[in-house]
Amino acid sequence: MSTPESIAAETVNFYRPDPYIKTPDMRSPEYVQMSTAAAITLGLVRGWMHRTDCTHCLNLLVTYPEGCRANCSYCGLARHREESQDYADRNFIRVDWPTARYEDVIQRVRDGADRGRFERMCISMITHPDSDADTLTLLKRWVEAVPHIPASILSNPTSMSRDDLVQLKEAGAQIFTVALDAATPEIFEHTRGATVDSPHRWDKYWETLEWAAEIYGPKRFGVHLICGMGETEQEMLEVCQRVRDMGGHNHLFAFFPEQGSLMEAWSPVPRAQWRRVQLARYIIDYLDGRVEDMRFNAAGEVVEYGLEPAELEALINEGTPFRTSGCPGRSDQDTVSACTRPYGDSSPTDIMSFPFALNERDVAVVRRQMAGESVGTFDHDSD
């Protein structure tokens, strides 16, 4: 016969966000949160994803009942949401993040629950006093138990020292990333800094990127950037060029307002702006293009990409620049992200970052979007 204690233990082996029940007390390193796509891929959540059956990256997030102590104005995990939702119930990049025992997650991967589809694992840190140490603990356990799947770290520079980056590298982290998010110091300050009662500082983030370039080396570090928070296309691409010149890669997200965040009333990034930035970022990251060779109009919009017309047309037809950008799979030569983040920055009815290869009709609608047409991706077959 089960005791109340055993029943309580059973209820927190896996927790799916539910605002109608009391949230269990779960904290890292015993517990981790994971993206809904990862939970579906592992068979922990029943569901299907439009035109893709899985994600190739196991995205994990450290978790604590106290939550993230930062207050970024666009983020679903921000401190200002703590009065309306418990931390484990908050959505992040617009999807739920179920919580599971870390050892159960590892065992499922070792047992092949993902059917060999995971090509990378990523641990995302938050602003919390225990996040640095617990991330290191989680990483060491992963490398010990699942050495065939490389690990990335999505860091929290605010709480980190140079020695922290060294320790993570020595423990087995292959790629180190920084969620800069904002393309200018002014936007950073007004969305992540003291203006919104948040602890992050632009200079510290760039200092951490410089450490990452030194410690991890070329192609082993990257930056997250959110397109559509008030920057021009030229400003965004100048940041991409700066990161590329350091040896890193740029991982783009389309701004898509998070319900309950301070920026929930903002409009999503315009489609034409997003597609132009995606294309130019790919040229910078993978074709050795230079932002100085591109041409911009008075509004800072890309009007020339620095490629010959035939080369540009072939690249657009290929469709790869419009796929999700992020850490690669097991091969450094991959130009397609293992971290597909299905529908993390848009609705499946209007895809911004394609988590699958584009077909001819997808490319056709991307071209129409680049031309300024207000057309989504779900119903274009009937257009």
Short mmCIF file of C-alpha atoms in Angstrom, two decimals:
data_model
loop_
_atom_site.label_atom_id
_atom_site.label_comp_id
_atom_site.label_asym_id
_atom_site.label_seq_id
_atom_site.Cartn_x
_atom_site.Cartn_y
_atom_site.Cartn_z
CA MET A 1 0.00 0.00 0.00
CA SER A 2 1.38 3.40 -0.97
CA THR A 3 2.13 5.86 1.80
CA PRO A 4 1.36 9.57 1.44
CA GLU A 5 5.11 10.14 1.14
CA SER A 6 5.47 7.68 -1.75
CA ILE A 7 2.45 9.12 -3.52
CA ALA A 8 3.95 12.60 -3.19
CA ALA A 9 7.24 11.34 -4.60
CA GLU A 10 5.48 9.73 -7.55
CA THR A 11 3.66 12.93 -8.44
CA VAL A 12 6.89 14.81 -9.10
CA ASN A 13 8.71 12.31 -11.29
CA PHE A 14 7.26 14.33 -14.15
CA TYR A 15 5.30 17.57 -13.95
CA ARG A 16 3.49 19.24 -16.81
CA PRO A 17 2.58 22.90 -16.16
CA ASP A 18 -0.92 23.15 -14.70
CA PRO A 19 -2.17 26.40 -13.13
CA TYR A 20 -5.02 24.57 -11.38
CA ILE A 21 -2.93 22.46 -9.02
CA LYS A 22 -0.31 23.26 -6.42
CA THR A 23 3.12 23.26 -8.06
CA PRO A 24 5.45 20.63 -6.53
CA ASP A 25 8.71 21.74 -4.91
CA MET A 26 11.26 20.96 -7.62
CA ARG A 27 14.79 22.30 -7.97
CA SER A 28 17.98 21.59 -9.86
CA PRO A 29 20.17 19.61 -9.98
CA GLU A 30 17.66 16.88 -9.07
CA TYR A 31 15.11 18.30 -11.50
CA VAL A 32 15.30 20.02 -14.87
CA GLN A 33 12.75 21.57 -17.15
CA MET A 34 12.65 20.67 -20.84
CA SER A 35 11.00 22.12 -23.91
CA THR A 36 7.67 20.65 -24.96
CA ALA A 37 9.31 19.51 -28.21
CA ALA A 38 11.95 17.60 -26.24
CA ALA A 39 9.27 16.05 -24.03
CA ILE A 40 7.36 14.89 -27.12
CA THR A 41 10.55 13.48 -28.66
CA LEU A 42 11.23 11.53 -25.44
CA GLY A 43 7.67 10.25 -25.30
CA LEU A 44 6.91 12.08 -22.05
CA VAL A 45 4.19 14.19 -23.63
CA ARG A 46 1.76 13.01 -26.28
CA GLY A 47 1.58 15.31 -29.25
CA TRP A 48 2.69 16.05 -32.76
CA MET A 49 4.35 19.01 -34.40
CA HIS A 50 3.37 20.45 -37.76
CA ARG A 51 5.59 18.93 -40.49
CA THR A 52 8.22 17.67 -38.06
CA ASP A 53 8.18 14.72 -35.70
CA CYS A 54 10.89 15.78 -33.26
CA THR A 55 13.57 18.20 -32.22
CA HIS A 56 17.21 17.19 -32.58
CA CYS A 57 18.34 19.06 -29.46
CA LEU A 58 17.38 18.18 -25.89
CA ASN A 59 16.84 21.66 -24.47
CA LEU A 60 17.03 21.67 -20.67
CA LEU A 61 16.54 24.50 -18.20
CA VAL A 62 17.68 24.72 -14.59
CA THR A 63 14.72 25.21 -12.28
CA TYR A 64 14.01 26.55 -8.79
CA PRO A 65 10.78 27.46 -6.99
CA GLU A 66 12.18 30.99 -6.50
CA GLY A 67 12.56 31.33 -10.26
CA CYS A 68 14.79 33.61 -12.29
CA ARG A 69 15.75 36.78 -10.45
CA ALA A 70 16.17 38.83 -13.62
CA ASN A 71 13.31 40.88 -15.03
CA CYS A 72 13.80 40.99 -18.80
CA SER A 73 10.80 42.74 -20.30
CA TYR A 74 10.17 40.22 -23.11
CA CYS A 75 10.80 36.99 -21.20
CA GLY A 76 8.22 34.53 -19.92
CA LEU A 77 10.49 33.58 -17.01
CA ALA A 78 10.88 37.16 -15.75
CA ARG A 79 10.55 38.03 -12.08
CA HIS A 80 7.55 40.31 -12.65
CA ARG A 81 5.41 37.26 -13.47
CA GLU A 82 5.87 35.62 -10.06
CA GLU A 83 2.63 37.05 -8.66
CA SER A 84 0.54 35.52 -11.44
CA GLN A 85 2.26 32.15 -11.99
CA ASP A 86 4.57 29.76 -10.18
CA TYR A 87 7.92 29.47 -11.91
CA ALA A 88 7.44 25.90 -13.16
CA ASP A 89 4.13 26.90 -14.77
CA ARG A 90 5.51 29.80 -16.83
CA ASN A 91 5.94 29.50 -20.57
CA PHE A 92 9.33 30.28 -22.12
CA ILE A 93 9.80 31.17 -25.80
CA ARG A 94 6.02 30.69 -25.93
CA VAL A 95 5.90 27.01 -25.02
CA ASP A 96 5.45 25.08 -21.78
CA TRP A 97 8.52 23.54 -20.15
CA PRO A 98 7.60 20.35 -18.27
CA THR A 99 9.76 19.31 -15.32
CA ALA A 100 11.32 15.88 -14.78
CA ARG A 101 13.90 14.19 -12.60
CA TYR A 102 17.24 14.58 -14.34
CA GLU A 103 18.20 10.95 -13.83
CA ASP A 104 14.94 9.87 -15.47
CA VAL A 105 15.72 12.05 -18.48
CA ILE A 106 19.21 10.58 -18.77
CA GLN A 107 17.88 7.04 -18.48
CA ARG A 108 15.32 7.63 -21.21
CA VAL A 109 18.02 8.87 -23.56
CA ARG A 110 20.28 5.93 -22.67
CA ASP A 111 17.35 3.58 -23.33
CA GLY A 112 16.81 5.11 -26.78
CA ALA A 113 13.46 6.79 -26.10
CA ASP A 114 14.47 9.51 -28.57
CA ARG A 115 15.14 6.82 -31.22
CA GLY A 116 18.56 8.32 -31.83
CA ARG A 117 17.19 11.68 -32.90
CA PHE A 118 18.95 13.88 -30.35
CA GLU A 119 22.19 15.25 -31.80
CA ARG A 120 22.86 17.76 -29.03
CA MET A 121 21.89 18.64 -25.47
CA CYS A 122 21.79 22.19 -24.15
CA ILE A 123 21.58 23.38 -20.53
CA SER A 124 20.08 26.85 -20.16
CA MET A 125 21.05 28.83 -17.08
CA ILE A 126 18.99 31.48 -15.30
CA THR A 127 19.76 34.28 -12.86
CA HIS A 128 19.74 32.41 -9.55
CA PRO A 129 22.40 31.96 -6.83
CA ASP A 130 22.61 28.19 -7.45
CA SER A 131 22.49 28.22 -11.25
CA ASP A 132 26.25 28.27 -11.90
CA ALA A 133 27.14 25.37 -9.61
CA ASP A 134 24.13 23.28 -10.58
CA THR A 135 24.79 23.73 -14.29
CA LEU A 136 28.29 22.35 -13.78
CA THR A 137 26.86 19.39 -11.84
CA LEU A 138 24.31 18.65 -14.56
CA LEU A 139 26.94 18.90 -17.28
CA LYS A 140 29.37 16.53 -15.56
CA ARG A 141 26.63 13.95 -15.08
CA TRP A 142 25.57 14.21 -18.73
CA VAL A 143 29.08 13.79 -20.09
CA GLU A 144 29.57 10.79 -17.84
CA ALA A 145 26.27 9.11 -18.77
CA VAL A 146 25.67 10.17 -22.40
CA PRO A 147 29.09 10.97 -23.88
CA HIS A 148 27.99 10.42 -27.49
CA ILE A 149 25.68 13.46 -27.50
CA PRO A 150 27.63 16.76 -27.31
CA ALA A 151 26.59 19.43 -24.82
CA SER A 152 26.06 23.16 -25.17
CA ILE A 153 25.65 25.77 -22.44
CA LEU A 154 23.30 28.74 -22.77
CA SER A 155 24.93 30.92 -20.16
CA ASN A 156 24.02 33.63 -17.68
CA PRO A 157 26.98 36.05 -17.94
CA THR A 158 25.70 38.22 -15.08
CA SER A 159 26.75 35.69 -12.45
CA MET A 160 29.76 34.15 -14.21
CA SER A 161 33.50 34.64 -14.01
CA ARG A 162 36.14 33.61 -16.52
CA ASP A 163 36.97 30.61 -14.34
CA ASP A 164 33.37 29.41 -14.64
CA LEU A 165 33.77 29.20 -18.42
CA VAL A 166 37.02 27.28 -18.00
CA GLN A 167 35.40 24.81 -15.60
CA LEU A 168 32.52 24.16 -17.98
CA LYS A 169 34.93 23.60 -20.86
CA GLU A 170 37.03 21.20 -18.80
CA ALA A 171 33.87 19.37 -17.71
CA GLY A 172 32.95 18.67 -21.32
CA ALA A 173 30.92 21.59 -22.67
CA GLN A 174 31.54 21.68 -26.42
CA ILE A 175 29.78 24.95 -27.27
CA PHE A 176 29.17 28.01 -25.10
CA THR A 177 26.48 30.54 -26.00
CA VAL A 178 25.42 33.93 -24.68
CA ALA A 179 21.85 35.23 -24.98
CA LEU A 180 22.71 38.83 -25.78
CA ASP A 181 19.23 39.17 -27.35
CA ALA A 182 19.36 42.96 -27.88
CA ALA A 183 21.32 44.40 -30.80
CA THR A 184 22.19 47.77 -29.27
CA PRO A 185 23.25 48.91 -25.78
CA GLU A 186 20.20 51.18 -25.59
CA ILE A 187 17.74 48.36 -26.33
CA PHE A 188 19.62 46.07 -23.94
CA GLU A 189 19.35 48.62 -21.13
CA HIS A 190 15.64 49.23 -21.68
CA THR A 191 14.73 45.54 -21.90
CA ARG A 192 17.28 43.80 -19.66
CA GLY A 193 19.03 46.41 -17.54
CA ALA A 194 18.40 48.72 -14.61
CA THR A 195 15.59 50.49 -16.45
CA VAL A 196 13.40 47.42 -15.90
CA ASP A 197 14.94 46.56 -12.51
CA SER A 198 17.02 43.76 -14.01
CA PRO A 199 20.69 43.02 -13.22
CA HIS A 200 22.13 42.43 -16.68
CA ARG A 201 24.76 44.73 -18.21
CA TRP A 202 25.74 45.06 -21.87
CA ASP A 203 29.48 45.30 -21.19
CA LYS A 204 29.50 42.16 -19.04
CA TYR A 205 27.81 40.17 -21.80
CA TRP A 206 30.42 41.21 -24.35
CA GLU A 207 33.22 40.52 -21.89
CA THR A 208 31.85 37.00 -21.46
CA LEU A 209 31.71 36.55 -25.23
CA GLU A 210 35.37 37.55 -25.43
CA TRP A 211 36.21 34.96 -22.77
CA ALA A 212 34.24 32.36 -24.73
CA ALA A 213 36.14 33.15 -27.92
CA GLU A 214 39.43 32.68 -26.10
CA ILE A 215 38.49 29.56 -24.12
CA TYR A 216 36.28 27.65 -26.57
CA GLY A 217 37.74 28.80 -29.87
CA PRO A 218 36.26 29.38 -33.36
CA LYS A 219 32.86 27.80 -34.10
CA ARG A 220 32.55 26.74 -30.47
CA PHE A 221 30.67 29.77 -29.18
CA GLY A 222 27.69 31.76 -30.29
CA VAL A 223 25.22 34.50 -29.46
CA HIS A 224 21.42 34.62 -29.35
CA LEU A 225 19.82 37.69 -30.92
CA ILE A 226 16.15 38.67 -31.06
CA CYS A 227 15.11 40.50 -34.21
CA GLY A 228 12.36 43.09 -33.93
CA MET A 229 12.86 44.91 -30.61
CA GLY A 230 13.44 48.32 -32.14
CA GLU A 231 16.79 47.88 -33.88
CA THR A 232 17.38 48.44 -37.58
CA GLU A 233 18.42 45.61 -39.87
CA GLN A 234 21.80 47.26 -40.25
CA GLU A 235 22.32 47.41 -36.47
CA MET A 236 21.42 43.74 -36.12
CA LEU A 237 23.75 42.67 -38.92
CA GLU A 238 26.63 44.76 -37.61
CA VAL A 239 26.38 42.77 -34.37
CA CYS A 240 26.32 39.54 -36.40
CA GLN A 241 29.48 40.65 -38.18
CA ARG A 242 31.19 41.51 -34.90
CA VAL A 243 30.42 38.05 -33.50
CA ARG A 244 31.52 36.36 -36.71
CA ASP A 245 34.81 38.30 -36.68
CA MET A 246 35.39 36.95 -33.16
CA GLY A 247 34.94 33.42 -34.54
CA GLY A 248 31.40 32.79 -33.34
CA HIS A 249 28.02 32.11 -34.88
CA ASN A 250 24.75 34.01 -34.59
CA HIS A 251 21.51 32.34 -33.53
CA LEU A 252 18.49 34.42 -34.51
CA PHE A 253 15.04 34.55 -32.94
CA ALA A 254 12.05 36.45 -34.32
CA PHE A 255 10.46 38.68 -31.70
CA PHE A 256 7.06 37.20 -30.91
CA PRO A 257 5.48 38.73 -27.79
CA GLU A 258 5.21 36.49 -24.76
CA GLN A 259 1.87 36.63 -22.97
CA GLY A 260 2.30 38.06 -19.48
CA SER A 261 5.60 39.78 -20.26
CA LEU A 262 6.10 43.54 -20.10
CA MET A 263 6.27 43.57 -23.91
CA GLU A 264 3.18 41.45 -24.53
CA ALA A 265 1.47 44.33 -26.39
CA TRP A 266 4.33 44.75 -28.87
CA SER A 267 3.86 43.60 -32.45
CA PRO A 268 5.86 40.67 -33.82
CA VAL A 269 8.80 41.49 -36.06
CA PRO A 270 7.60 42.37 -39.59
CA ARG A 271 8.00 39.37 -41.89
CA ALA A 272 9.97 41.26 -44.56
CA GLN A 273 12.46 42.56 -42.00
CA TRP A 274 12.90 39.09 -40.51
CA ARG A 275 13.47 37.35 -43.84
CA ARG A 276 16.06 39.91 -44.95
CA VAL A 277 17.95 39.59 -41.67
CA GLN A 278 17.84 35.77 -41.83
CA LEU A 279 19.29 35.80 -45.33
CA ALA A 280 22.02 38.33 -44.55
CA ARG A 281 22.97 36.55 -41.30
CA TYR A 282 23.45 33.30 -43.17
CA ILE A 283 25.67 35.03 -45.74
CA ILE A 284 27.80 36.47 -42.93
CA ASP A 285 28.02 33.25 -40.92
CA TYR A 286 28.52 30.67 -43.66
CA LEU A 287 29.51 32.37 -46.93
CA ASP A 288 32.15 34.75 -45.55
CA GLY A 289 30.00 37.71 -46.52
CA ARG A 290 30.72 41.11 -45.01
CA VAL A 291 28.21 43.62 -43.74
CA GLU A 292 30.43 46.30 -45.28
CA ASP A 293 29.72 44.78 -48.70
CA MET A 294 25.96 44.96 -48.18
CA ARG A 295 23.95 48.07 -48.93
CA PHE A 296 21.26 49.59 -46.72
CA ASN A 297 18.68 52.30 -47.34
CA ALA A 298 18.03 55.31 -45.11
CA ALA A 299 15.83 53.19 -42.82
CA GLY A 300 18.64 50.70 -42.29
CA GLU A 301 16.97 47.99 -44.42
CA VAL A 302 19.04 45.61 -46.52
CA VAL A 303 18.75 46.39 -50.23
CA GLU A 304 21.84 44.54 -51.49
CA TYR A 305 23.49 41.46 -49.97
CA GLY A 306 26.95 41.62 -51.51
CA LEU A 307 26.40 38.56 -53.73
CA GLU A 308 26.06 38.18 -57.47
CA PRO A 309 22.37 37.98 -58.49
CA ALA A 310 22.59 34.36 -59.63
CA GLU A 311 24.30 33.31 -56.40
CA LEU A 312 21.70 35.12 -54.31
CA GLU A 313 18.82 33.53 -56.22
CA ALA A 314 20.29 30.06 -55.79
CA LEU A 315 20.72 30.65 -52.06
CA ILE A 316 17.11 31.77 -51.62
CA ASN A 317 15.85 28.80 -53.65
CA GLU A 318 17.84 26.45 -51.41
CA GLY A 319 15.84 27.73 -48.42
CA THR A 320 18.50 26.99 -45.81
CA PRO A 321 18.94 30.60 -44.59
CA PHE A 322 15.33 30.61 -43.41
CA ARG A 323 15.63 27.55 -41.19
CA THR A 324 16.14 27.75 -37.43
CA SER A 325 19.63 28.96 -36.54
CA GLY A 326 21.44 27.51 -33.54
CA CYS A 327 24.08 25.04 -32.44
CA PRO A 328 24.95 22.34 -34.98
CA GLY A 329 24.63 18.60 -34.48
CA ARG A 330 27.60 16.31 -34.06
CA SER A 331 29.41 17.79 -37.07
CA ASP A 332 31.02 21.23 -37.00
CA GLN A 333 30.38 21.41 -40.73
CA ASP A 334 26.60 21.54 -40.30
CA THR A 335 24.99 24.76 -41.52
CA VAL A 336 21.61 23.54 -40.27
CA SER A 337 20.91 23.74 -36.56
CA ALA A 338 20.29 20.64 -34.46
CA CYS A 339 18.42 23.00 -32.15
CA THR A 340 15.31 23.34 -34.28
CA ARG A 341 13.12 24.89 -31.51
CA PRO A 342 9.85 24.03 -33.31
CA TYR A 343 7.58 27.07 -33.27
CA GLY A 344 9.44 28.75 -30.44
CA ASP A 345 9.29 32.16 -32.14
CA SER A 346 6.05 31.94 -34.10
CA SER A 347 2.82 30.09 -34.55
CA PRO A 348 2.83 26.93 -36.73
CA THR A 349 0.38 28.80 -38.96
CA ASP A 350 2.94 31.51 -39.76
CA ILE A 351 6.40 29.98 -39.43
CA MET A 352 9.29 32.37 -38.91
CA SER A 353 12.10 29.86 -38.22
CA PHE A 354 11.49 26.71 -40.25
CA PRO A 355 12.32 23.58 -38.20
CA PHE A 356 12.42 21.51 -41.39
CA ALA A 357 13.70 21.80 -44.96
CA LEU A 358 11.70 24.24 -47.07
CA ASN A 359 9.92 22.98 -50.17
CA GLU A 360 9.28 25.03 -53.31
CA ARG A 361 6.02 26.43 -51.99
CA ASP A 362 7.68 27.48 -48.73
CA VAL A 363 10.37 29.32 -50.67
CA ALA A 364 7.71 30.99 -52.80
CA VAL A 365 5.92 32.37 -49.74
CA VAL A 366 9.24 33.51 -48.23
CA ARG A 367 9.88 35.47 -51.43
CA ARG A 368 6.46 37.08 -51.15
CA GLN A 369 7.15 38.00 -47.54
CA MET A 370 10.49 39.53 -48.51
CA ALA A 371 8.61 41.59 -51.09
CA GLY A 372 6.37 42.98 -48.35
CA GLU A 373 3.23 40.89 -48.89
CA SER A 374 1.17 40.07 -45.80
CA VAL A 375 1.01 36.33 -46.28
CA GLY A 376 1.48 33.56 -43.73
CA THR A 377 2.91 30.10 -44.28
CA PHE A 378 -0.05 27.88 -43.35
CA ASP A 379 -2.58 28.78 -46.03
CA HIS A 380 -0.32 29.66 -48.92
CA ASP A 381 -1.28 26.50 -50.82
CA SER A 382 -4.67 28.07 -51.47
CA ASP A 383 -3.32 31.45 -52.58
#
